Short mmCIF file of C-alpha atoms in Angstrom, two decimals:
data_model
loop_
_atom_site.label_atom_id
_atom_site.label_comp_id
_atom_site.label_asym_id
_atom_site.label_seq_id
_atom_site.Cartn_x
_atom_site.Cartn_y
_atom_site.Cartn_z
CA MET A 698 37.48 -5.04 -10.41
CA ALA A 699 34.71 -7.62 -10.15
CA PRO A 700 32.11 -7.05 -7.41
CA PRO A 701 32.25 -9.36 -4.38
CA VAL A 702 30.22 -12.57 -4.51
CA THR A 703 28.16 -11.51 -1.47
CA THR A 704 27.07 -8.32 -3.27
CA ILE A 705 25.94 -10.32 -6.29
CA LEU A 706 24.03 -12.77 -4.09
CA SER A 707 22.37 -9.94 -2.13
CA ALA A 708 21.28 -8.22 -5.33
CA ALA A 709 19.97 -11.52 -6.70
CA ARG A 710 17.94 -12.18 -3.53
CA ALA A 711 16.52 -8.65 -3.60
CA GLY A 712 15.58 -9.03 -7.26
CA ALA A 713 13.94 -12.38 -6.59
CA ARG A 714 11.84 -10.86 -3.78
CA VAL A 715 10.71 -8.05 -6.07
CA VAL A 716 9.77 -10.48 -8.83
CA ARG A 717 7.84 -12.71 -6.40
CA ALA A 718 5.96 -9.70 -5.07
CA LEU A 719 5.05 -8.50 -8.55
CA ILE A 720 3.81 -11.81 -9.91
CA ALA A 721 2.00 -12.83 -6.71
CA PRO A 722 -1.81 -12.92 -6.98
CA ALA A 723 -3.59 -9.69 -6.09
CA GLN A 724 -4.59 -9.72 -2.46
CA GLY A 725 -7.23 -7.83 -0.54
CA SER A 726 -6.25 -5.91 2.55
CA ALA A 727 -6.44 -8.98 4.71
CA GLN A 728 -5.17 -8.94 8.22
CA GLN A 729 -5.90 -10.54 11.54
CA PRO A 730 -8.69 -8.73 13.36
CA HIS A 731 -8.24 -7.55 16.92
CA LEU A 732 -10.98 -7.08 19.45
CA GLY A 733 -12.40 -3.60 19.36
CA GLN A 734 -10.56 -2.70 16.17
CA SER A 735 -12.57 -0.46 13.83
CA VAL A 736 -10.04 0.60 11.17
CA ASN A 737 -8.24 -1.40 8.53
CA GLN A 738 -4.51 -1.50 7.81
CA PHE A 739 -4.78 1.77 5.88
CA GLY A 740 -6.07 3.60 8.97
CA ARG A 741 -9.55 4.05 7.48
CA ASP A 742 -12.84 3.01 9.02
CA PRO A 743 -14.29 0.58 6.45
CA TRP A 744 -17.84 1.60 7.42
CA LEU A 745 -17.33 5.22 6.37
CA PRO A 746 -18.49 6.28 2.90
CA GLN A 747 -15.79 5.98 0.25
CA SER A 748 -15.18 8.99 -1.93
CA ALA A 749 -14.86 8.55 -5.67
CA ALA A 750 -11.27 9.83 -5.53
CA GLN A 751 -10.29 7.20 -2.96
CA GLN A 752 -11.87 4.43 -4.98
CA LYS A 753 -10.12 5.57 -8.16
CA LEU A 754 -6.78 5.79 -6.32
CA ARG A 755 -7.06 2.27 -4.91
CA ARG A 756 -8.29 0.90 -8.23
CA GLY A 757 -5.43 2.63 -10.07
CA ALA A 758 -2.85 1.24 -7.64
CA SER A 759 -4.28 -2.26 -8.06
CA VAL A 760 -4.30 -2.01 -11.87
CA THR A 761 -0.74 -0.65 -11.91
CA ARG A 762 0.54 -3.43 -9.71
CA ARG A 763 -1.18 -6.09 -11.78
CA GLY A 764 0.15 -4.51 -14.99
CA LEU A 765 3.71 -4.56 -13.66
CA GLY A 766 3.20 -8.14 -12.57
CA LEU A 767 2.01 -9.16 -16.03
CA ALA A 768 4.94 -7.39 -17.66
CA THR A 769 7.37 -9.15 -15.33
CA LEU A 770 5.66 -12.49 -15.92
CA MET A 771 5.86 -11.95 -19.67
CA GLY A 772 9.56 -11.19 -19.42
CA LEU A 773 10.16 -14.34 -17.38
CA SER A 774 8.12 -16.34 -19.89
CA VAL A 775 10.15 -15.07 -22.83
CA LEU A 776 13.41 -15.74 -20.99
CA GLY A 777 12.28 -19.25 -20.07
CA ALA A 778 11.13 -19.96 -23.60
CA VAL A 779 14.51 -18.84 -25.00
CA VAL A 780 16.44 -21.01 -22.53
CA ILE A 781 14.23 -24.08 -23.01
CA GLY A 782 14.18 -23.62 -26.77
CA THR A 783 17.94 -23.23 -27.01
CA ILE A 784 18.64 -26.30 -24.87
CA SER A 785 16.06 -28.36 -26.78
CA LEU A 786 17.52 -27.33 -30.14
CA LEU A 787 21.05 -28.18 -29.04
CA LEU A 788 19.97 -31.57 -27.70
CA LEU A 789 18.05 -32.26 -30.90
CA ILE A 790 20.89 -31.35 -33.25
CA PHE A 791 23.89 -32.71 -31.36
CA GLY A 792 22.24 -35.57 -29.55
CA VAL A 793 18.99 -37.02 -30.87
CA LEU A 794 19.91 -36.71 -34.54
CA GLN A 795 23.20 -38.40 -33.76
CA GLY A 796 21.36 -41.38 -32.26
CA SER A 797 22.05 -40.65 -28.59
CA ALA A 798 19.42 -42.18 -26.27
CA ALA A 799 20.60 -40.05 -23.32
CA ALA A 800 20.08 -36.91 -25.37
CA GLY A 801 16.56 -38.10 -26.17
CA TRP A 802 15.76 -38.52 -22.47
CA LEU A 803 17.24 -35.12 -21.70
CA LEU A 804 15.19 -33.55 -24.50
CA ALA A 805 11.99 -35.11 -23.15
CA PHE A 806 12.83 -33.91 -19.61
CA THR A 807 13.54 -30.40 -20.93
CA LEU A 808 10.25 -30.29 -22.82
CA LEU A 809 8.44 -31.50 -19.69
CA ILE A 810 9.97 -28.64 -17.71
CA GLY A 811 8.80 -26.28 -20.43
CA LEU A 812 5.25 -27.67 -20.17
CA PHE A 813 5.22 -27.17 -16.41
CA GLY A 814 6.50 -23.65 -16.93
CA MET A 815 3.67 -22.90 -19.36
CA ILE A 816 1.07 -24.19 -16.88
CA TRP A 817 2.60 -22.17 -14.04
CA THR A 818 2.69 -19.03 -16.21
CA ALA A 819 -0.94 -19.47 -17.26
CA ARG A 820 -2.08 -19.85 -13.65
CA ARG A 821 -0.12 -16.81 -12.52
CA ALA A 822 -1.46 -14.75 -15.39
CA SER A 823 -5.02 -15.81 -14.56
CA ASN A 824 -4.54 -14.77 -10.93
CA LEU A 825 -3.08 -11.42 -11.93
CA LEU A 826 -5.91 -10.72 -14.37
CA SER A 827 -8.54 -11.54 -11.76
CA PRO A 828 -9.61 -8.67 -9.49
CA PRO A 829 -8.37 -8.89 -5.90
CA PRO A 830 -10.78 -10.46 -3.41
CA ALA A 831 -12.81 -8.35 -1.07
CA PRO A 832 -10.78 -7.24 1.93
CA THR A 833 -11.16 -9.03 5.20
CA VAL A 834 -12.32 -6.24 7.43
CA PRO A 835 -11.67 -6.27 11.19
CA LEU A 836 -14.87 -6.70 13.13
CA ALA A 837 -15.89 -5.28 16.46
CA ASP A 838 -15.53 -8.65 18.23
CA ALA A 839 -15.31 -12.35 17.51
CA GLN A 840 -19.05 -12.95 17.85
CA ALA A 841 -19.79 -10.32 15.21
CA ALA A 842 -18.32 -12.56 12.51
CA ALA A 843 -20.93 -15.23 13.23
CA ASP A 844 -23.69 -12.64 13.41
CA GLY A 845 -23.20 -11.40 9.89
CA GLU A 846 -21.32 -8.11 10.32
CA GLN A 847 -18.82 -9.05 7.62
CA GLY A 848 -21.67 -9.88 5.28
CA LEU A 849 -23.28 -6.53 6.05
CA LEU A 850 -20.11 -4.67 5.14
CA THR A 851 -19.82 -6.60 1.89
CA LEU A 852 -23.46 -5.83 1.15
CA LEU A 853 -22.86 -2.13 1.80
CA HIS A 854 -19.85 -1.91 -0.50
CA THR A 855 -21.56 -3.99 -3.19
CA HIS A 856 -24.79 -2.02 -3.50
CA GLU A 857 -24.29 1.48 -2.14
CA ARG A 858 -22.71 3.17 -5.14
CA ALA A 859 -25.00 1.32 -7.56
CA LEU A 860 -28.11 2.81 -5.92
CA PRO A 861 -29.63 6.10 -7.02
CA ALA A 862 -28.83 9.10 -4.85
CA SER A 863 -32.36 9.17 -3.45
CA THR A 864 -31.93 5.76 -1.79
CA GLN A 865 -28.24 5.68 -0.88
CA GLY A 866 -28.68 7.49 2.43
CA ALA A 867 -31.56 5.29 3.57
CA PHE A 868 -29.68 2.14 2.59
CA ARG A 869 -26.55 3.18 4.49
CA ALA A 870 -28.58 4.21 7.55
CA THR A 871 -30.35 0.84 7.58
CA VAL A 872 -27.11 -1.11 7.26
CA ILE A 873 -25.45 0.90 10.05
CA ALA A 874 -28.49 0.45 12.29
CA THR A 875 -28.40 -3.31 11.62
CA ARG A 876 -24.69 -3.40 12.43
CA ASP A 877 -25.27 -1.58 15.72
CA ALA A 878 -28.12 -3.94 16.56
CA LEU A 879 -25.81 -6.91 15.94
CA ARG A 880 -23.18 -5.44 18.22
CA VAL A 881 -25.64 -4.64 21.00
CA SER A 882 -27.09 -8.15 20.94
CA ALA A 883 -23.81 -10.01 20.37
CA GLY A 884 -23.08 -10.52 24.08
CA GLU A 885 -26.38 -12.16 24.96
CA ASN A 886 -26.09 -15.63 26.43
CA MET A 887 -29.51 -16.65 25.12
CA LEU A 888 -30.95 -15.85 21.71
CA SER A 889 -33.66 -13.28 22.32
CA ARG A 890 -36.24 -12.07 19.84
CA GLU A 891 -34.23 -8.86 19.37
CA ALA A 892 -31.00 -10.72 18.62
CA PHE A 893 -32.84 -13.05 16.24
CA ASP A 894 -34.37 -10.12 14.34
CA ALA A 895 -30.98 -8.40 14.02
CA ARG A 896 -29.33 -11.53 12.65
CA GLN A 897 -32.20 -12.23 10.28
CA ALA A 898 -32.03 -8.67 8.96
CA ALA A 899 -28.29 -8.98 8.35
CA ARG A 900 -28.26 -12.48 6.88
CA GLU A 901 -31.51 -12.66 4.94
CA ASP A 902 -33.81 -9.64 4.91
CA LEU A 903 -31.39 -7.00 3.62
CA PRO A 904 -29.61 -9.22 1.06
CA GLU A 905 -32.92 -10.54 -0.27
CA LEU A 906 -34.37 -7.04 -0.45
CA MET A 907 -31.40 -5.74 -2.43
CA ASP A 908 -31.46 -8.74 -4.78
CA ALA A 909 -35.16 -8.18 -5.43
CA TYR A 910 -34.63 -4.47 -6.02
CA ARG A 911 -31.72 -4.99 -8.41
CA SER A 912 -33.72 -7.58 -10.38
CA VAL A 913 -36.39 -5.09 -11.49
CA PRO A 914 -35.96 -2.06 -13.79
CA PRO A 915 -35.20 1.16 -11.88
CA THR A 916 -38.39 3.18 -11.58
CA PRO A 917 -39.71 5.75 -9.05
CA HIS A 918 -42.16 3.10 -7.84
CA SER A 919 -39.42 0.54 -7.15
CA ASP A 920 -37.34 3.21 -5.40
CA GLN A 921 -40.32 4.06 -3.19
CA GLN A 922 -40.86 0.41 -2.33
CA LEU A 923 -37.19 0.06 -1.44
CA LEU A 924 -37.34 3.11 0.81
CA GLU A 925 -40.44 1.83 2.59
CA GLN A 926 -38.94 -1.58 3.28
CA LEU A 927 -35.62 -0.09 4.39
CA SER A 928 -37.57 2.15 6.77
CA LEU A 929 -39.30 -0.89 8.29
CA ILE A 930 -36.00 -2.69 8.87
CA GLU A 931 -34.27 0.42 10.21
CA GLY A 932 -37.13 1.13 12.62
CA ARG A 933 -36.97 -2.37 14.03
CA MET A 934 -33.18 -2.18 14.36
CA HIS A 935 -33.42 1.08 16.33
CA THR A 936 -35.89 -0.63 18.66
CA VAL A 937 -33.44 -3.52 19.11
CA ILE A 938 -30.64 -1.05 19.84
CA GLN A 939 -32.68 0.82 22.47
CA GLN A 940 -33.78 -2.38 24.19
CA GLY A 941 -30.27 -3.80 24.10
CA ARG A 942 -28.74 -0.68 25.62
CA ALA A 943 -31.43 -0.62 28.29
CA ALA A 944 -30.61 -4.24 29.14
CA GLN A 945 -26.91 -3.36 29.34
CA GLU A 946 -27.70 -0.50 31.71
CA ARG A 947 -29.75 -2.86 33.89
CA ARG A 948 -26.91 -5.37 34.02
CA LEU A 949 -24.49 -2.63 34.96
CA SER A 950 -26.77 -1.37 37.71
CA ALA A 951 -27.33 -4.90 39.00
CA GLY A 952 -23.57 -5.46 39.11
CA ARG A 953 -23.05 -2.29 41.08
CA GLN A 954 -25.77 -3.25 43.56
CA TYR A 955 -24.21 -6.68 43.99
CA LEU A 956 -20.76 -5.23 44.68
CA GLU A 957 -22.15 -2.68 47.13
CA ASP A 958 -23.96 -5.40 49.04
CA LYS A 959 -20.84 -7.58 49.01
CA TYR A 960 -18.09 -5.10 49.85
CA GLN A 961 -19.69 -2.09 51.50
CA PRO A 962 -19.13 -2.18 55.24
CA ASP A 963 -22.22 -2.80 57.32
CA THR A 964 -22.94 0.47 59.14
CA GLU A 965 -25.61 -1.01 61.43
CA GLU A 966 -24.55 -1.61 65.01
#
């Protein structure tokens, strides 16, 4: 007994969704950030160090998915080539060679569809072969995006594992201190010297330092220079953090004093 038409249609729709998912370009773990969110969609804090096993697992999953996508795309390409080739051959033999103008137009239209299919296949294959973009990581708040926190996270993931073990800890500590300085100074209404230094460190000083370090051959002297400059930036960021937290405490105390003066009953007779 033949299966119902609805079953066939449901299976076809499910297959189409699977094929679209496989041949879609590789995506990073993008998602809409929420205020105060500190973990990504995988439940992992993106600022924590990544173990080699986790990196290999994610890289393996990405490679597997892209491989399946390429295999599916190749299958679709072969199927399309067979269909287009068969139709073109039939039109050529039974139409164009018999002097039919309509068959000639249909053959040209079929070949044009085949050309579009080749272009579409090439673009899909190029997207699948390209590595997925860097994930869009949720930031602590909306202002942090403008202050360079996303750039800091990209900088951390780009350079940390490429550094020698003797400098990895100092580099991570400096980046985390700069991130905390950005967050402490993000709520300021006016751009203070501390907020300016934090943003300059995130946007210019750290990226330029890492570019300069990576441009020279790795030597103990260059490692020492990197450590010294990272120490300077980290020290300034800790000062910014302390001053920012002290300012927050003063604002909190001032708010409490204001509310006490406003709402506390007057006990004087």
